[in-house]
Amino acid sequence: MVRIAAGQINPIIGDFEGNCRKMEAAAAKAREAGCRLVVFPELAVSGYPPRDLLERRSFIADNLDAVERLMERVQGIAVLLGYVERNGEPGENNLYNAALLFEDGRVLHKVRKRLLPTYDVFDERRYFEPGSESLPVMWNGVRLGITICEDMWNDKEVFSSRKYRVDPVADLCEKGAELLINISASPFNAGKPAFRETLISSVARRYKVPVCYVNQVGGNDHLLFDGASLGFHNDGTLAARAASFEEDLLVFEPMEKSPQRIAEAPSCVEDEVYRALVMGTRDYVTKCGFKKVVIGLSGGIDSALTAAVAADALGAENVSAIFMPSEYTSSDNDEDTRALAENLGMAYQVVPIAPMFDAFLGASDVFCREEHGVTEQNIQARVRGTLLMALSNKTGALVLTTGNKSELAVGYCTLYGDMNGGLAVISDVPKTLVWDISRHVNRHGEVIPQRIIDKVPSAELRPDQSDQDELPPYEVLDAILHAYVEEVKAPAEIEAMGYDPGMVADVVRRVEINEYKRQQAAPGLRVTAKAFGSGRRYPIAKRI
């Protein structure tokens, strides 16, 4: 019998001692549970992704020193972990993304990642040299086939168009691997956990070997990792699943056919994304050294959902809400923001901006109240942004921005105004999904006042304003944006889907001319397959 544990940890990038303490504690628990092997995620020692920290020689040295200390401290159980290995051979890069198997201070086996992704948010070929071969290792009477994350993402039965010429899993199985282990740091996006289970099930069934998959959990900047580590029997049936969006230690007996622990997966996409946002907000705020946040509430659904996420992530006592009405703000929004803050139990204050807005208008004769245009609307947003940043400076609380993906895509936001802040919580959540998630938040009782969910969206920067004065209905806008941004369809292809050519052209134009805004926006939490940020690298100055 082989009993192994998946040590699903939430590392902090560069916190070598802290990450190793997590692994040491998990190894002790695994040993107490009768496990012979504990497995940790890809680059568990350094945290993933370390990015250009890998260019620092001291970073690499500290990573290797941490491995040596961990090998001394963990006894009585074998450990498989991810770390950065130096490459002593001539090559383009002097590092490997590697896995190390050790037991009682002795190195048993090393594996180097062969498939280095360079698409979307990944840029591993920038730092690492690919491994050259895949060899099983005999351990405890079982021939282990060890792979690292992307090495498993090339199965020809799952991917009709494959990115790589080699298949490390096939190589290992051809050489007699009896148990496949994949250590991973697989970033989350909506729907990916289900696809991942399909992929790993296919691998187990095709090669008739059990599979243990261990994933990182937690948020590191904009990237979120859902955990949900997995064990599959050799017929492709799910044997074990760790918790989603939290640290866990999953015990898996690959040769045992009886039922094992299968943690409940999120119930729907709204649940999945909400839990990802809560985890990502908590980790971004705390890993960056903050304890409290401040949010500007408007009475709209975006700031309401952001407030609900923040309260769940950090505790309502660590969230301050500021309502900054102008002469165009409806009384409904005053009532609704108060009700929201009361429902969530967070601190709430009102700071009217009319006097400050009037002072701006009086500063120069180029501003005009009678001809209230975009300039005057933006001044209001910038007054609010200035107040929020001042409160942040005074109290040490991080400002959370509240704009959604639909607005960010078409530039329906004010640079140095409502875009001010340290984290854009829902900037990768389309407006239609914002509504759906808000209804999910209210499934057991009203948290977000129903009137906030039902009201017509408005920036309230001029009389009787509605978002739809300038934008298509959000269900149409989001469909066009999904096709253009996430599916990378050409305008003609989107028109062929039945959308008005003039509307498509206008949306595409807005997306392209507002790249300069997005590149100055706060980091946003990635929850879709194509987010604005490091995974979508477009020039600002262009003609297309």
XYZ file of C-alpha atoms in Angstrom:
544
model
C 0.000 0.000 0.000
C 1.235 3.481 -0.914
C -0.326 6.354 1.001
C 0.707 9.813 -0.147
C -0.343 13.317 0.851
C -0.902 16.358 -1.317
C 0.423 19.349 0.591
C -1.703 22.131 -0.883
C -0.010 25.231 0.490
C -0.391 28.980 -0.044
C 3.155 30.316 -0.436
C 4.347 33.917 -0.422
C 6.813 34.662 -3.189
C 10.297 35.038 -1.745
C 9.309 33.994 1.797
C 11.610 30.985 1.750
C 11.551 30.340 5.476
C 7.804 30.835 5.756
C 7.101 28.566 2.805
C 9.384 25.883 4.199
C 7.722 26.082 7.606
C 4.404 25.392 5.895
C 5.914 22.364 4.183
C 7.544 21.118 7.361
C 4.234 21.334 9.247
C 2.357 19.586 6.415
C 4.992 16.840 6.287
C 4.581 16.222 10.007
C 0.800 15.896 9.621
C 1.219 13.587 6.649
C 3.622 11.385 8.599
C 1.127 11.196 11.484
C -1.541 10.146 8.974
C 0.594 7.191 7.926
C 1.768 8.646 4.612
C 5.088 7.591 3.129
C 5.333 10.576 0.758
C 4.160 14.183 0.860
C 4.000 16.179 -2.373
C 4.110 19.976 -2.677
C 3.369 22.289 -5.623
C 5.540 23.647 -8.411
C 8.165 26.132 -7.150
C 6.761 25.665 -3.641
C 10.028 26.850 -2.092
C 10.047 30.247 -3.811
C 6.345 30.660 -4.553
C 4.956 30.973 -8.067
C 5.481 33.017 -10.183
C 8.714 34.677 -9.008
C 9.134 36.440 -12.378
C 12.222 38.689 -12.594
C 13.245 37.891 -9.030
C 14.830 34.906 -10.773
C 17.391 37.300 -12.228
C 18.796 37.915 -8.729
C 21.615 35.536 -7.795
C 20.785 35.989 -4.107
C 17.214 34.822 -4.744
C 18.430 31.593 -6.298
C 20.947 31.043 -3.515
C 18.317 31.622 -0.816
C 16.014 29.148 -2.569
C 18.729 26.471 -2.580
C 19.676 27.164 1.045
C 16.026 26.754 2.036
C 15.902 23.357 0.327
C 19.000 22.230 2.238
C 17.491 23.305 5.560
C 14.218 21.555 4.788
C 16.035 18.337 3.912
C 17.695 18.409 7.328
C 14.497 19.182 9.244
C 12.052 16.712 7.646
C 12.683 13.102 8.611
C 10.668 9.899 8.454
C 8.782 10.739 5.259
C 9.746 11.282 1.629
C 9.157 14.756 0.173
C 8.591 15.873 -3.399
C 8.651 19.618 -3.978
C 9.203 22.254 -6.622
C 12.217 24.564 -6.529
C 14.624 26.513 -8.749
C 17.659 24.499 -9.806
C 20.823 25.984 -11.253
C 21.776 24.802 -14.723
C 25.464 23.996 -14.863
C 25.394 23.052 -18.539
C 25.737 25.459 -21.463
C 22.315 26.733 -22.462
C 20.223 29.759 -23.162
C 19.151 30.045 -19.513
C 21.017 29.075 -16.374
C 18.006 27.860 -14.376
C 15.590 24.943 -14.346
C 12.044 24.820 -13.027
C 12.641 21.592 -11.133
C 11.228 18.991 -8.777
C 13.229 17.304 -6.041
C 12.435 13.986 -4.350
C 14.288 13.416 -1.076
C 14.016 11.294 2.045
C 15.845 11.531 5.359
C 18.336 14.034 3.977
C 19.136 12.064 0.806
C 18.356 13.211 -2.723
C 16.526 10.410 -4.541
C 15.583 12.007 -7.834
C 15.427 15.295 -9.761
C 13.048 16.268 -12.545
C 13.265 19.294 -14.819
C 10.183 20.807 -16.393
C 10.207 20.160 -20.123
C 7.224 22.146 -21.416
C 7.729 25.830 -20.616
C 4.623 27.894 -21.410
C 5.056 31.292 -23.060
C 1.411 32.227 -23.680
C -1.157 34.312 -21.802
C 0.199 35.027 -18.276
C 3.139 32.638 -18.670
C 6.675 33.591 -19.684
C 8.746 30.690 -18.359
C 11.072 30.423 -21.352
C 12.319 33.870 -20.326
C 13.903 32.335 -17.230
C 14.241 28.578 -17.555
C 15.959 26.023 -19.747
C 13.662 23.106 -20.631
C 14.468 19.653 -19.326
C 15.662 17.161 -21.911
C 14.166 13.845 -20.784
C 11.549 12.154 -18.633
C 12.648 9.160 -16.553
C 10.646 7.264 -13.904
C 12.176 6.637 -10.501
C 11.690 3.540 -8.340
C 10.535 4.502 -4.853
C 9.036 2.243 -2.190
C 8.457 -0.474 -4.758
C 6.543 1.822 -7.120
C 7.865 3.353 -10.327
C 6.976 7.059 -10.111
C 6.539 9.273 -13.150
C 6.970 12.879 -12.030
C 5.916 15.864 -14.143
C 5.656 19.596 -13.515
C 2.435 21.456 -14.379
C 2.494 22.126 -18.152
C 4.198 18.787 -18.770
C 0.751 17.205 -18.416
C -1.062 19.743 -20.639
C -0.281 18.168 -23.993
C -2.572 15.155 -24.165
C -3.585 14.513 -27.760
C -6.985 13.150 -26.739
C -7.885 16.421 -24.997
C -6.112 19.073 -27.081
C -6.941 19.049 -30.777
C -4.170 21.587 -31.387
C -1.110 20.864 -29.284
C 1.546 23.478 -28.458
C 4.471 21.072 -28.036
C 6.119 18.314 -30.011
C 6.909 16.158 -26.984
C 4.627 14.585 -24.411
C 6.434 13.931 -21.097
C 3.520 11.871 -19.745
C 3.626 9.531 -22.741
C 7.402 9.205 -22.381
C 7.108 8.258 -18.710
C 4.354 5.722 -19.289
C 6.260 4.123 -22.158
C 9.137 3.671 -19.702
C 6.950 1.883 -17.174
C 5.662 4.573 -14.796
C 3.117 3.008 -12.424
C 2.008 6.199 -10.643
C 1.986 9.676 -12.195
C 2.541 12.699 -9.978
C 2.107 16.229 -11.278
C 3.199 19.184 -9.164
C 1.536 22.343 -10.337
C 0.905 26.057 -9.961
C -2.083 26.260 -12.281
C -3.726 29.708 -12.328
C -7.473 29.798 -11.889
C -10.052 31.043 -14.325
C -13.757 30.304 -14.372
C -14.391 26.794 -15.645
C -10.770 25.685 -15.470
C -11.087 23.370 -12.433
C -13.681 21.269 -14.266
C -11.550 21.151 -17.409
C -8.527 20.176 -15.344
C -10.415 17.199 -13.905
C -11.380 16.143 -17.430
C -7.748 16.361 -18.557
C -6.305 14.369 -15.657
C -9.067 11.775 -15.839
C -8.248 11.296 -19.519
C -4.569 10.803 -18.735
C -5.283 8.215 -16.018
C -7.742 6.314 -18.184
C -5.603 6.393 -21.310
C -2.412 5.109 -19.655
C -4.179 2.995 -17.014
C -2.171 4.519 -14.160
C -3.339 6.429 -11.077
C -2.542 10.138 -11.000
C -1.798 12.446 -8.089
C -2.093 16.140 -8.952
C -0.978 18.761 -6.416
C -1.820 22.416 -7.029
C -0.768 25.642 -5.363
C -3.514 27.637 -3.671
C -3.798 31.360 -2.934
C -3.387 34.685 -4.653
C -0.093 36.117 -5.834
C -0.733 39.594 -7.257
C -3.277 39.241 -10.084
C -2.959 35.453 -10.377
C -5.249 33.245 -8.320
C -4.670 29.543 -7.636
C -7.653 27.449 -6.632
C -5.909 24.406 -5.159
C -8.415 21.555 -5.572
C -5.596 18.990 -5.698
C -6.727 15.659 -7.106
C -6.264 11.902 -7.019
C -7.504 9.635 -9.824
C -7.730 5.845 -10.048
C -6.184 4.083 -13.014
C -9.563 3.869 -14.741
C -9.965 7.651 -14.723
C -12.456 7.857 -11.855
C -12.019 10.594 -9.289
C -10.660 9.197 -6.023
C -9.869 12.306 -3.990
C -10.191 16.075 -4.156
C -8.763 18.718 -1.811
C -10.617 21.865 -0.799
C -10.906 24.745 -3.241
C -9.444 28.189 -2.451
C -7.886 27.202 0.879
C -4.893 25.296 2.196
C -5.424 21.583 2.674
C -3.652 18.281 3.192
C -5.192 15.568 1.045
C -4.378 11.932 1.809
C -4.586 9.718 -1.282
C -4.100 5.974 -1.636
C -3.709 5.446 -5.395
C -4.002 1.657 -5.242
C -7.020 1.699 -2.909
C -10.386 1.412 -4.694
C -12.562 2.315 -1.723
C -14.037 5.856 -1.490
C -11.652 8.578 -0.308
C -12.141 12.204 0.660
C -13.664 14.261 -2.125
C -14.109 17.858 -1.022
C -17.150 19.624 -2.406
C -16.431 21.745 -5.466
C -17.984 25.196 -5.931
C -21.663 24.837 -6.788
C -21.743 27.138 -9.828
C -19.634 29.669 -11.727
C -20.921 32.470 -9.493
C -19.805 30.596 -6.379
C -16.474 29.717 -7.991
C -15.657 33.292 -9.020
C -16.856 34.823 -5.751
C -14.680 32.501 -3.690
C -11.740 33.268 -5.961
C -12.258 37.014 -5.489
C -12.481 36.665 -1.707
C -9.279 34.622 -1.556
C -7.469 36.910 -4.000
C -8.458 40.055 -2.133
C -7.415 38.615 1.229
C -4.048 37.460 -0.069
C -3.238 40.611 -2.029
C -4.050 42.879 0.910
C -2.298 40.836 3.604
C 0.703 39.704 1.541
C 1.336 43.353 0.663
C 1.387 44.214 4.379
C -2.006 45.895 4.755
C -4.688 45.107 7.318
C -7.534 47.417 6.300
C -9.169 48.657 3.115
C -11.337 51.609 2.115
C -14.001 51.573 -0.592
C -15.950 54.367 -2.223
C -19.612 53.300 -2.293
C -21.784 54.820 -5.015
C -25.097 53.070 -4.558
C -24.340 50.951 -7.620
C -23.884 47.229 -7.900
C -20.124 47.236 -8.633
C -19.095 48.950 -5.409
C -21.658 46.886 -3.498
C -20.187 43.597 -4.716
C -16.650 44.845 -4.030
C -17.686 45.710 -0.463
C -19.211 42.261 0.053
C -16.029 40.583 -1.211
C -13.863 42.759 1.051
C -15.974 42.056 4.129
C -15.791 38.298 3.547
C -12.077 38.478 2.790
C -10.890 40.659 5.653
C -13.729 40.935 8.143
C -16.148 43.864 8.127
C -14.227 45.522 10.957
C -11.323 46.019 8.545
C -13.382 47.653 5.790
C -14.360 51.335 5.673
C -17.009 52.577 3.258
C -17.162 56.180 2.056
C -20.209 57.628 0.314
C -19.410 60.835 -1.592
C -22.655 62.303 -2.974
C -22.881 65.162 -5.434
C -25.872 67.235 -6.491
C -26.641 64.526 -9.055
C -26.761 61.689 -6.515
C -30.208 60.248 -5.911
C -31.639 59.835 -2.429
C -32.048 56.125 -3.230
C -28.286 55.721 -3.378
C -27.878 57.367 0.028
C -30.386 54.939 1.542
C -28.975 51.930 -0.296
C -25.351 52.500 0.685
C -26.339 52.903 4.326
C -28.333 49.682 4.180
C -25.443 47.844 2.514
C -22.932 49.027 5.120
C -25.322 48.032 7.909
C -25.923 44.593 6.366
C -22.180 43.989 6.098
C -21.372 45.558 9.480
C -18.706 47.919 8.144
C -17.828 51.478 9.106
C -19.618 54.078 6.987
C -19.270 57.805 6.500
C -20.667 60.427 4.146
C -18.426 63.089 2.576
C -20.345 65.383 0.150
C -18.207 66.521 -2.774
C -20.295 69.476 -3.990
C -18.109 72.154 -2.314
C -14.918 70.655 -3.737
C -16.485 70.258 -7.175
C -17.564 73.908 -7.140
C -14.039 74.937 -6.144
C -12.644 73.087 -9.150
C -15.142 74.722 -11.491
C -14.194 78.124 -10.134
C -10.477 77.513 -10.586
C -10.506 78.347 -14.297
C -12.895 79.859 -16.811
C -12.376 76.841 -19.096
C -14.761 74.839 -16.879
C -18.459 75.442 -17.347
C -21.392 74.315 -15.223
C -23.909 75.294 -17.906
C -22.223 73.128 -20.537
C -21.647 70.164 -18.293
C -19.563 67.775 -20.437
C -17.156 64.904 -19.967
C -14.528 67.202 -18.437
C -16.841 68.297 -15.637
C -18.018 64.717 -15.106
C -14.430 63.549 -14.770
C -13.679 66.271 -12.229
C -16.276 64.724 -9.914
C -14.704 61.291 -10.279
C -11.261 62.771 -9.611
C -12.466 64.609 -6.506
C -13.716 61.281 -5.183
C -10.485 59.536 -6.157
C -8.427 62.206 -4.406
C -10.474 61.843 -1.226
C -10.077 58.080 -1.213
C -6.316 58.277 -1.689
C -6.049 60.917 1.042
C -7.959 58.668 3.442
C -5.665 55.810 2.461
C -2.594 57.925 3.204
C -4.030 59.045 6.535
C -5.237 55.690 7.811
C -2.945 53.202 6.077
C -5.906 51.438 4.478
C -5.602 50.182 0.903
C -8.089 51.628 -1.588
C -10.072 49.021 -3.520
C -11.290 50.206 -6.909
C -14.729 49.054 -7.978
C -14.854 49.081 -11.800
C -15.866 45.966 -13.725
C -14.356 44.417 -16.861
C -16.988 45.805 -19.207
C -16.219 49.373 -18.148
C -12.467 48.870 -18.226
C -12.675 47.330 -21.699
C -14.378 50.339 -23.287
C -12.793 53.036 -21.119
C -16.004 53.907 -19.286
C -13.954 54.950 -16.266
C -11.914 57.972 -15.213
C -8.160 57.855 -15.042
C -6.984 59.339 -11.699
C -10.596 59.212 -10.537
C -12.634 56.051 -9.982
C -9.599 54.091 -11.245
C -7.548 55.232 -8.222
C -6.538 52.476 -5.842
C -4.237 49.601 -5.013
C -6.348 46.634 -6.154
C -9.078 46.388 -8.785
C -11.124 43.584 -7.260
C -13.715 42.983 -10.001
C -11.862 44.399 -13.016
C -11.984 40.983 -14.713
C -15.676 40.403 -13.960
C -18.051 41.384 -16.793
C -21.056 43.468 -15.764
C -23.556 40.698 -16.443
C -21.569 38.357 -14.184
C -21.461 41.089 -11.509
C -25.262 40.920 -11.402
C -25.258 37.127 -11.298
C -22.699 36.981 -8.484
C -24.589 39.615 -6.497
C -27.750 37.508 -6.688
C -25.669 34.534 -5.528
C -24.421 36.562 -2.548
C -28.075 37.136 -1.608
C -29.106 33.486 -1.961
C -29.554 33.006 1.803
C -30.890 36.490 2.551
C -30.411 40.081 1.497
C -26.820 41.242 1.842
C -26.759 43.581 -1.143
C -30.020 45.591 -1.090
C -32.280 44.360 -3.867
C -32.796 47.885 -5.165
C -29.059 48.099 -5.896
C -29.330 44.962 -8.038
C -32.487 46.133 -9.816
C -31.645 49.775 -10.549
C -30.538 51.035 -13.957
C -26.732 51.480 -13.927
C -25.618 55.120 -13.824
C -22.411 56.996 -13.060
C -24.571 59.895 -11.757
C -22.179 62.542 -13.044
C -24.878 64.573 -14.806
C -28.686 64.794 -14.592
C -30.683 61.663 -15.537
C -27.581 59.792 -16.692
C -27.638 56.096 -17.639
C -24.784 53.858 -18.768
C -26.902 52.931 -21.772
C -26.821 56.555 -22.964
C -23.335 55.766 -24.257
C -23.021 51.966 -24.230
C -25.001 49.069 -25.694
C -27.108 47.039 -23.240
C -24.659 45.151 -21.054
C -25.792 41.716 -22.181
C -24.945 42.750 -25.758
C -21.765 44.598 -24.815
C -20.451 41.655 -22.781
C -21.118 39.203 -25.590
C -19.209 41.384 -28.069
C -16.360 41.904 -25.605
C -16.131 38.172 -24.873
C -15.842 37.445 -28.581
C -13.288 40.200 -29.211
C -11.131 40.052 -26.070
C -11.314 36.445 -24.880
C -11.966 34.588 -28.128
C -9.871 37.060 -30.197
C -12.442 37.141 -32.985
C -12.177 39.722 -35.762
C -14.949 42.327 -36.074
C -16.271 40.599 -39.203
C -16.584 37.319 -37.296
C -18.510 39.066 -34.514
C -20.825 40.695 -37.035
C -21.464 37.242 -38.508
C -22.738 36.204 -35.057
C -25.658 38.574 -35.629
C -24.488 41.807 -34.026
C -24.985 45.211 -35.611
C -21.853 46.184 -37.597
C -21.918 49.776 -36.346
C -22.197 48.632 -32.738
C -19.360 46.139 -33.172
C -17.151 48.778 -34.772
C -17.835 51.236 -31.936
C -17.096 48.676 -29.211
C -13.872 47.586 -30.919
C -12.816 51.218 -31.357
C -13.405 51.898 -27.656
C -11.408 48.828 -26.634
C -8.441 49.845 -28.778
C -8.267 53.558 -27.907
C -8.429 52.888 -24.163
C -5.382 50.653 -23.860
C -3.530 53.590 -22.287
C -6.026 53.637 -19.418
C -5.783 49.932 -18.741
C -1.998 50.030 -18.589
C -2.273 52.595 -15.777
C -4.962 50.735 -13.852
C -4.496 49.033 -10.490
C -3.699 45.304 -10.610
C -6.860 43.267 -11.059
C -7.729 39.732 -9.970
C -7.790 37.374 -12.962
C -10.900 35.183 -13.125
C -11.496 34.820 -16.888
C -9.449 33.059 -19.540
C -8.199 36.391 -20.919
C -7.847 39.260 -18.491
C -6.486 42.720 -19.093
C -2.940 42.757 -17.734
C 0.111 40.559 -18.211
C -1.858 37.997 -20.214
C -2.952 40.531 -22.868
C 0.002 42.531 -24.134
C -1.163 45.118 -26.642
C 0.673 48.270 -27.728
C -0.862 51.650 -26.955
C 0.287 53.414 -30.104
C -1.039 51.354 -33.023
C -3.261 51.346 -36.087
C -5.441 48.316 -36.642
